[in-house]
Coordinates of C-alpha atoms in Angstrom, one line a residue:
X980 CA 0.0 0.0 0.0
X981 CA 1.4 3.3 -1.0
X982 CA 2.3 5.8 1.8
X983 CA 0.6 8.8 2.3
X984 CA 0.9 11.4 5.3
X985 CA -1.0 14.1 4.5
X986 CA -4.3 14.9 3.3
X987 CA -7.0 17.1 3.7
X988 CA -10.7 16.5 4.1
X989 CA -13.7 18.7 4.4
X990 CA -16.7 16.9 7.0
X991 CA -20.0 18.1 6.8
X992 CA -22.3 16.8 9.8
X993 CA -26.1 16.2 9.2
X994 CA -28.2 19.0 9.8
X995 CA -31.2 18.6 12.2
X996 CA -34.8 17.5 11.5
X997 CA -37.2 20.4 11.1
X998 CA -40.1 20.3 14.4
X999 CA -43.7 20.3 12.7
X1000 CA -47.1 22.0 13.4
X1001 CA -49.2 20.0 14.0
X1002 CA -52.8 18.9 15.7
X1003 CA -54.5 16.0 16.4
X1004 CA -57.6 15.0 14.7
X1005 CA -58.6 11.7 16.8
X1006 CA -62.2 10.6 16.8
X1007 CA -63.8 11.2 20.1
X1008 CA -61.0 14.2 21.0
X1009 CA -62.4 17.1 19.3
X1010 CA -59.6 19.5 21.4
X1011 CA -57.0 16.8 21.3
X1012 CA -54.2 19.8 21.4
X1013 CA -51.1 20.3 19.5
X1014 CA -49.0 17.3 19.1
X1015 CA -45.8 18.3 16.3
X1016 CA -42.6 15.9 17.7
X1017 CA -39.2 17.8 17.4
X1018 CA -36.9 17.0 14.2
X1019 CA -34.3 14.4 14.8
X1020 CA -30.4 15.4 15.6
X1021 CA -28.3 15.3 12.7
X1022 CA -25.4 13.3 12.5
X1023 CA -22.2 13.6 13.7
X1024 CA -18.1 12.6 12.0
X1025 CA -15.8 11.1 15.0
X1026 CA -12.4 9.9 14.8
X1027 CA -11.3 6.9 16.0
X1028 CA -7.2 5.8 16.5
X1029 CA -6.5 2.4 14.4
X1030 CA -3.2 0.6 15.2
X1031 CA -3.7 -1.2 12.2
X1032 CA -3.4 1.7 10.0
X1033 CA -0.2 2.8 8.9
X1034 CA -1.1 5.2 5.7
X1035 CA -3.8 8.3 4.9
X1036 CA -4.1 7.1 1.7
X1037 CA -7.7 6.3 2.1
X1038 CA -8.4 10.5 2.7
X1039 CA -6.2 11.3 0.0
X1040 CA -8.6 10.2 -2.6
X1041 CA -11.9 10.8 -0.3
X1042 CA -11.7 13.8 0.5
X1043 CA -15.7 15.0 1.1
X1044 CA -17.1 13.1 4.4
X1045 CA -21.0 14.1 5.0
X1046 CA -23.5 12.6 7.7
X1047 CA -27.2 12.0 7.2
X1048 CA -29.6 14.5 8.3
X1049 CA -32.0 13.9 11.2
X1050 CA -35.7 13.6 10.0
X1051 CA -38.2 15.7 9.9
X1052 CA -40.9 15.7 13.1
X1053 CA -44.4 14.2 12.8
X1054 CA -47.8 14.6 14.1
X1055 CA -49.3 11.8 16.9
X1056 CA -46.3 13.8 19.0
X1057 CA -43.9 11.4 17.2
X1058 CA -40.4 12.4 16.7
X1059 CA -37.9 12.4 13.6
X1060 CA -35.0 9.7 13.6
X1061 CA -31.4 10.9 14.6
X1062 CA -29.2 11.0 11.8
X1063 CA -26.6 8.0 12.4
X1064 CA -23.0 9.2 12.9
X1065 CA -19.8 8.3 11.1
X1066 CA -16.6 7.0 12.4
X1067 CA -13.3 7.5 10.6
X1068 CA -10.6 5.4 11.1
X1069 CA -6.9 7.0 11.0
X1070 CA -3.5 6.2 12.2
X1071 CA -2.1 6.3 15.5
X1072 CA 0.5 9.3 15.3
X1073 CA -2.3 11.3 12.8
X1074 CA -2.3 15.1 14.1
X1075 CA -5.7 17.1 13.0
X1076 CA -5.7 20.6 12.7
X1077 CA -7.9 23.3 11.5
X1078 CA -6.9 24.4 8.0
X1079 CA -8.2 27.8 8.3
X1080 CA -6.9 28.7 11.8
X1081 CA -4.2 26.3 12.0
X1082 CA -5.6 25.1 15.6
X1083 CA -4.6 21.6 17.2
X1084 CA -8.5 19.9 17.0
X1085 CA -6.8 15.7 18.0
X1086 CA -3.8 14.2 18.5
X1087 CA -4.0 10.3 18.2
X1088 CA -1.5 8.9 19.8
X1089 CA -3.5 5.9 22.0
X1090 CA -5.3 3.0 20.0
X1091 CA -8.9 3.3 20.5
X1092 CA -9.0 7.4 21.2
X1093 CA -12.0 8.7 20.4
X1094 CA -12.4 12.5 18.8
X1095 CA -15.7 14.4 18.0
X1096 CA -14.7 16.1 14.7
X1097 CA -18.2 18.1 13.6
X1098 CA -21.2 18.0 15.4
X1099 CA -24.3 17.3 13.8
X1100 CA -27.5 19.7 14.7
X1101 CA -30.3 19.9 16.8
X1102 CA -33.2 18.8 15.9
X1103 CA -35.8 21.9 16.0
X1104 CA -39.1 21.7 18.4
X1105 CA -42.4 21.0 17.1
X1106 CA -45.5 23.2 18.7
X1107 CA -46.0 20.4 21.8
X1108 CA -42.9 22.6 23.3
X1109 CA -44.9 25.4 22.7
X1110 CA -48.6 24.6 25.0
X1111 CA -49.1 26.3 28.0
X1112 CA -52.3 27.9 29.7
X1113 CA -52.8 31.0 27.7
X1114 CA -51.9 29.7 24.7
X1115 CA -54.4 26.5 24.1
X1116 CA -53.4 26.0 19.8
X1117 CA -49.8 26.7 19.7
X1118 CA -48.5 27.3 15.7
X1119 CA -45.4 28.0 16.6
X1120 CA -42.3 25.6 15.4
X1121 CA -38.0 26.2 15.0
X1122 CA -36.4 24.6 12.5
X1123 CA -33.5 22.0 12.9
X1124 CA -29.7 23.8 12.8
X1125 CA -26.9 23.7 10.5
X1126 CA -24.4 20.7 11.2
X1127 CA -21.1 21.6 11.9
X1128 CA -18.7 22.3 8.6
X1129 CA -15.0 21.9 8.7
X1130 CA -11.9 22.0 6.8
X1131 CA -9.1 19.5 8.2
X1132 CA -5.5 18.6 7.5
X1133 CA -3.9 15.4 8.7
X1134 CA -0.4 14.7 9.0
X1135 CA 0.9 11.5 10.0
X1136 CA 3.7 11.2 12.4
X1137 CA 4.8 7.8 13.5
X1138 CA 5.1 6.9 17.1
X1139 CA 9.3 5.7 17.2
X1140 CA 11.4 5.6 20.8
X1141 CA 14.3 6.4 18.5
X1142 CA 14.6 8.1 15.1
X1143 CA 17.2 7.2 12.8
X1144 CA 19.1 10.2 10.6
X1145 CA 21.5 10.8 8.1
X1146 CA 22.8 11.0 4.4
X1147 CA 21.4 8.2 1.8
X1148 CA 24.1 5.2 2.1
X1149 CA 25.0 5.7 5.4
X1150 CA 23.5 2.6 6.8
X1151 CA 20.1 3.4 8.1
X1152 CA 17.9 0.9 6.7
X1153 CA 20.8 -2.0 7.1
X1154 CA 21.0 -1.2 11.0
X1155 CA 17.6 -1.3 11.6
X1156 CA 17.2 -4.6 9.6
X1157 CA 20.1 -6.3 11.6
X1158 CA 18.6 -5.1 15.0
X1159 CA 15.1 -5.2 15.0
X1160 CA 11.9 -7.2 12.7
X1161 CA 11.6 -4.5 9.9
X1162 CA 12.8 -5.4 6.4
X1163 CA 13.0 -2.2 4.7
X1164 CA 14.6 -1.9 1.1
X1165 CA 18.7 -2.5 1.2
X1166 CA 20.4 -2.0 -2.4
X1167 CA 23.8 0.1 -2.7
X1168 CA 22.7 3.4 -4.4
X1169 CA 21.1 6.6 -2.8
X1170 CA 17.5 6.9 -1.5
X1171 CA 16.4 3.4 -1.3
X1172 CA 14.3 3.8 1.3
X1173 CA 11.3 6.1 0.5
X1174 CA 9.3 6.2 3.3
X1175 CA 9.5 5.6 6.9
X1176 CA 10.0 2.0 8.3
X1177 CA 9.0 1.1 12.2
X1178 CA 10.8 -1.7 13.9
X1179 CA 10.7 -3.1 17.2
X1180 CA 14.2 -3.7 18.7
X1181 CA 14.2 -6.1 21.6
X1182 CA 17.2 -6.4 24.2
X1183 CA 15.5 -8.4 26.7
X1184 CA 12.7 -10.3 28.4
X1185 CA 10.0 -7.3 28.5
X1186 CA 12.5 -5.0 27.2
X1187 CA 12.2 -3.4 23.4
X1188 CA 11.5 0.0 22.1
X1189 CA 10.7 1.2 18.6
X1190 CA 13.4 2.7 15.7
X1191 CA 11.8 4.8 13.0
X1192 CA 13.8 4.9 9.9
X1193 CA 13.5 7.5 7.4
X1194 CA 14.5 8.9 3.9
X1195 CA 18.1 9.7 3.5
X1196 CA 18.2 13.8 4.4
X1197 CA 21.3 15.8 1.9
X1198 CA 22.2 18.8 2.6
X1199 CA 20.1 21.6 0.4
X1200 CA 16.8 19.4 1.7
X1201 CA 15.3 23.1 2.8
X1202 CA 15.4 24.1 -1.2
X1203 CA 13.7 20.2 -1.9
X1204 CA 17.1 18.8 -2.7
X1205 CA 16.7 14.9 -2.5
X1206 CA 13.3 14.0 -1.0
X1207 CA 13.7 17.4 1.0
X1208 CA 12.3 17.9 4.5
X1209 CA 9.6 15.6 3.6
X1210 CA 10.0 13.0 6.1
X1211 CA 11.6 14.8 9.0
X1212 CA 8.2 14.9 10.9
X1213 CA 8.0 11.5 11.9
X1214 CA 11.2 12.5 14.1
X1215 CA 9.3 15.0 15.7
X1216 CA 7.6 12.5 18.4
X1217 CA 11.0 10.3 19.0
X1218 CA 12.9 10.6 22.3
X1219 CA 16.0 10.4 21.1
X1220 CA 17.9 10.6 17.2
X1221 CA 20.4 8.6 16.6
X1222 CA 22.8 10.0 13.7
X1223 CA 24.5 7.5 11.7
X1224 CA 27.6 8.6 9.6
X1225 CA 29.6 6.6 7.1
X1226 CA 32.9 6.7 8.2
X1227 CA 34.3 4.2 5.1
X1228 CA 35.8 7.2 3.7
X1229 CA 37.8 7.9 6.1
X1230 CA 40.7 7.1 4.7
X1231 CA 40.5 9.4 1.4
X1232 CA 38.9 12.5 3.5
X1233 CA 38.4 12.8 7.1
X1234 CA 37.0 16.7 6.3
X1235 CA 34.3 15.8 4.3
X1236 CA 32.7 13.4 6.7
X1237 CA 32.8 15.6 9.3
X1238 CA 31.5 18.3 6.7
X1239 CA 28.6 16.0 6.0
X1240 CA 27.9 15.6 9.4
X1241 CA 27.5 19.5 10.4
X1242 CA 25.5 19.8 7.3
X1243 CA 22.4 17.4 8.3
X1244 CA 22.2 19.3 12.0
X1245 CA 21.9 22.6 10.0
X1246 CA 18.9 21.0 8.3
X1247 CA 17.7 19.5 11.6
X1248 CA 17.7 23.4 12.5
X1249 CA 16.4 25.1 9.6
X1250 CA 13.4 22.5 9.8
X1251 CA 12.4 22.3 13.2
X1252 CA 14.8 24.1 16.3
X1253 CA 12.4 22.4 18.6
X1254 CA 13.4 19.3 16.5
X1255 CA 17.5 20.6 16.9
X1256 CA 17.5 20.6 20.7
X1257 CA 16.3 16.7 20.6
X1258 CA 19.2 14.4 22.8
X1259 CA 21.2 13.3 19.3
X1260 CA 23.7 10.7 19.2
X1261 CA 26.2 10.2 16.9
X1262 CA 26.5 6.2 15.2
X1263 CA 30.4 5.6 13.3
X1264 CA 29.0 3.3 10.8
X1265 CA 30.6 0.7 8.2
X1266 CA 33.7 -0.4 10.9
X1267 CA 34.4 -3.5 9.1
X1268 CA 35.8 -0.9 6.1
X1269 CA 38.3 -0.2 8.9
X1270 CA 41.8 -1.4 9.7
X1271 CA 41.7 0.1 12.9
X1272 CA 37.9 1.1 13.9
X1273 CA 39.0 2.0 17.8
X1274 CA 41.6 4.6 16.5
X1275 CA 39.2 6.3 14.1
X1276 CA 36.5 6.6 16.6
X1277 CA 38.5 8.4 18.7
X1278 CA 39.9 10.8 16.3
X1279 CA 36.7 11.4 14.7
X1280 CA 35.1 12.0 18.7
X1281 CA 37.3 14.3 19.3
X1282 CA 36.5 16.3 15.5
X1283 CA 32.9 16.2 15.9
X1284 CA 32.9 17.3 19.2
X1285 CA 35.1 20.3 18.2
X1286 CA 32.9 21.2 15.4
X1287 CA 29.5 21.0 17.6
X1288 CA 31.3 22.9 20.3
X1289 CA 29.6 19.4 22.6
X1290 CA 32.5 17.5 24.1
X1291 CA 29.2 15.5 25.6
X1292 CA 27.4 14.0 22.8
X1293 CA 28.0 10.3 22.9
X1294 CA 29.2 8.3 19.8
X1295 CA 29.7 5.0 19.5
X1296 CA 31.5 2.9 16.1
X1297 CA 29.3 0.1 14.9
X1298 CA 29.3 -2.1 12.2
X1299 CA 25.6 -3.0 11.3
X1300 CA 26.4 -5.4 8.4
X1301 CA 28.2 -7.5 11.0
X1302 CA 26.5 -6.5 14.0
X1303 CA 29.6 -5.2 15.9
X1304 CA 29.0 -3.0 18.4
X1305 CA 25.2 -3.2 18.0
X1306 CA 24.8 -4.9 21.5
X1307 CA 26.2 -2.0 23.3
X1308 CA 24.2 0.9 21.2
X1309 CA 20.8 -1.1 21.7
X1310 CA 21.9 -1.6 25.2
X1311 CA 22.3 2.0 25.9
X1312 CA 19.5 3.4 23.9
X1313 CA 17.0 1.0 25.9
X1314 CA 18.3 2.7 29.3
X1315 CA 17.7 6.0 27.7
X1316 CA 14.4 5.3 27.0
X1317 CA 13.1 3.3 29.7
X1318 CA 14.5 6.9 31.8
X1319 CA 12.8 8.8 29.4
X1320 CA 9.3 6.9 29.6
X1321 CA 9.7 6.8 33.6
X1322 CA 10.0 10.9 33.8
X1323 CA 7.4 11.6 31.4
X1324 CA 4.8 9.0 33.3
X1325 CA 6.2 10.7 36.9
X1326 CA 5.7 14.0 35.2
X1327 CA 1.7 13.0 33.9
X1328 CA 1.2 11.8 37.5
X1329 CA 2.0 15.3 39.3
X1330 CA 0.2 17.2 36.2
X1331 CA -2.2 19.8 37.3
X1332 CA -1.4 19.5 41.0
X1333 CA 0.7 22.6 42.6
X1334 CA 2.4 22.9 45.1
X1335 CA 2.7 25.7 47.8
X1336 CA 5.0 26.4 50.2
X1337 CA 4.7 27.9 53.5
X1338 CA 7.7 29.2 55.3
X1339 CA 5.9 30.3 58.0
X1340 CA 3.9 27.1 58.7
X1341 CA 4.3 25.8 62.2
X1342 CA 3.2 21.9 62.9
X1343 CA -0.4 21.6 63.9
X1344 CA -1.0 25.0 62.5
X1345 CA -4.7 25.6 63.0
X1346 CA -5.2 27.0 59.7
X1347 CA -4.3 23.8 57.7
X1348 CA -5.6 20.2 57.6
X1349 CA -3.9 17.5 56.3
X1350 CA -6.4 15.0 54.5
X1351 CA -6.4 11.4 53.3
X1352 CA -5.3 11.1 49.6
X1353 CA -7.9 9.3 47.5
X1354 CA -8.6 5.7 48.3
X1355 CA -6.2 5.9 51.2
X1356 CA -7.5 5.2 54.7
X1357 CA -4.3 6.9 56.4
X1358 CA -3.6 10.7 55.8
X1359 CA -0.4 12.0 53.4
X1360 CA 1.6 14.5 55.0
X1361 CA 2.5 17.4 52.3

């Protein structure tokens, strides 16, 4: 199936039933009263989050989404049918936003989330609503309202641990394929790989984390050199990038890979600075073109971390046609992770609770109370 990651679609939700006029005309009831039923709600467009999904390609070529109207009401004070609602499918990762005011409207990164996209209308009130003492023969009735009309882009960002970067031929697609279940395209001349590939790398029992591989990125990407800063988003959402560079020619011109190097982070910047300031580490690939990988690591260490002014960014020599050095990077990148995941769920725990302090606050200060947490018998002290 052919990847897509962006498309734009345009919902219309069903518009509500009309409430009627009416009066009944029942043998033996010669006042029977009004009895008009409202209209029926129109329908409404949800979302829903599909881990099965993995491409838009279904809202590139349907682009117009519209929901049945809710009937009309009827006399016998019966009322019109609710217009069913429609559920769309999309990828986890998918981002919606608003195309004319550019505002967030879902972010779908759970299977099974649930958005409301438009809202279908109410259904308008027959002339039942309308009775009352002084006013025996109501004719009075609203229509139904408008259902909701939007515009909507999607872009699709996969949900990767760890993003893989660099120039075509540097060894993306290979490490991935040697590390982890994904079987991406491997063939020895530039942009083989054309769209993202997911794997899951495990280095344990209970232990794995997902790489994200993407298009080979050349310098000039910001003026659509190569495939440009098409694929770049789908690093957006990673928690860490790892930056592979082909050291192979380090025996004909140490400048240029070094060069190379400095050239993708400007990209990385002129993309995305938010993107920039992700934790980046730096991958010495193709050591078994090496006589002596150890010594080249260390002199290219010391380069890069002269030319990124960052004596701290880690690098690591690998060889991911033979697997060398794989164990330790996998390692490593799983303990940086599992940290990573373990703040951010400490973080979402403690969200929208504050804290205040009290210098002043004596022990069994009168003006305070210290109170049981929730479903805990005993109290918490503060």
């Amino acid at each position: 199936m052919k990847f897509i990651d962006e498309a734009i679609i345009e919902l219309i939700a069903g518009d509500g039933g009309n409430g009627i006029c009416s009066f009944c005309r029942e043998k033996y009831r010669p006042f029977g009263g009004p009895d008009g039923g409202d209209g029926g709600r129109g329908g409404s467009i949800y979302v829903i989050a599909d881990r099965n999904l993995n491409t838009l390609i279904d809202y590139r070529y349907a682009r117009l989404h519209r929901a049945p109207h809710g009937e009309n009401g009827r006399g016998a004070d019966c009322y019109g049918k609710g217009g069913d609602d429609i559920f769309l499918k999309m990828p986890v990762g998918t981002i919606i936003t608003d195309a004319h005011s550019n505002e967030l409207v879902a972010d779908l990164i759970t299977h099974g989330q649930k958005f409301l996209l438009a809202e279908g209308g109410q259904g308008g009130f027959g002339n039942i609503h309308f009775k009352s003492s002084t006013n025996r023969a109501p004719r009075q009735k609203t229509p139904g309202k408008a259902g909701e009309q939007r515009l909507l882009n999607l872009e699709l960002k996969v949900l990767a641990d760890v993003g893989l970067l660099g120039l075509p031929n540097a060894g993306k697609s290979t490490l991935i394929n040697s590390i982890s279940n994904a079987r991406p395209k491997i063939a020895d001349y530039p942009f083989t790989t054309l769209q993202p590939h997911l794997g899951v790398v495990r280095v344990g029992p209970a232990k794995s984390f997902v790489m994200a591989d993407i298009p080979g990125l050349i310098e000039g990407a910001a003026e659509g050199a190569g495939l440009g800063h098409q694929f770049l988003r789908h690093l957006q959402r990673t928690e860490l990038i790892l930056h592979l560079i082909d050291c192979s020619i380090y025996e004909d011109d140490v400048e240029q890979i070094v060069g190379r190097a400095i050239a993708i982070v400007d990209e990385l910047l002129r993309f995305d600075p938010l993107l920039h300031q992700k934790p980046r580490w730096i991958v010495l690939n193709k050591a078994d073109t090496l006589l002596d990988p150890e010594a080249v690591c260390e002199e290219l260490r010391a380069r890069l971390h002269k030319a990124y002014d960052d004596d701290k960014i880690p690098v690591y020599m690998i060889s991911a046609l033979t697997h060398s050095g794989c164990d330790l990077l996998t390692q490593e990148v799983y303990q940086f992770v599992a940290a990573r995941r373990h703040q951010s769920h400490h973080e979402a725990q403690h969200e929208g609770h504050e804290l205040f302090d009290y210098p002043d606050m004596e022990e069994n200060d009168p003006r305070f109370r210290v109170l049981p947490e929730p479903g805990s018998s005993n109290p918490s002290k503060v």
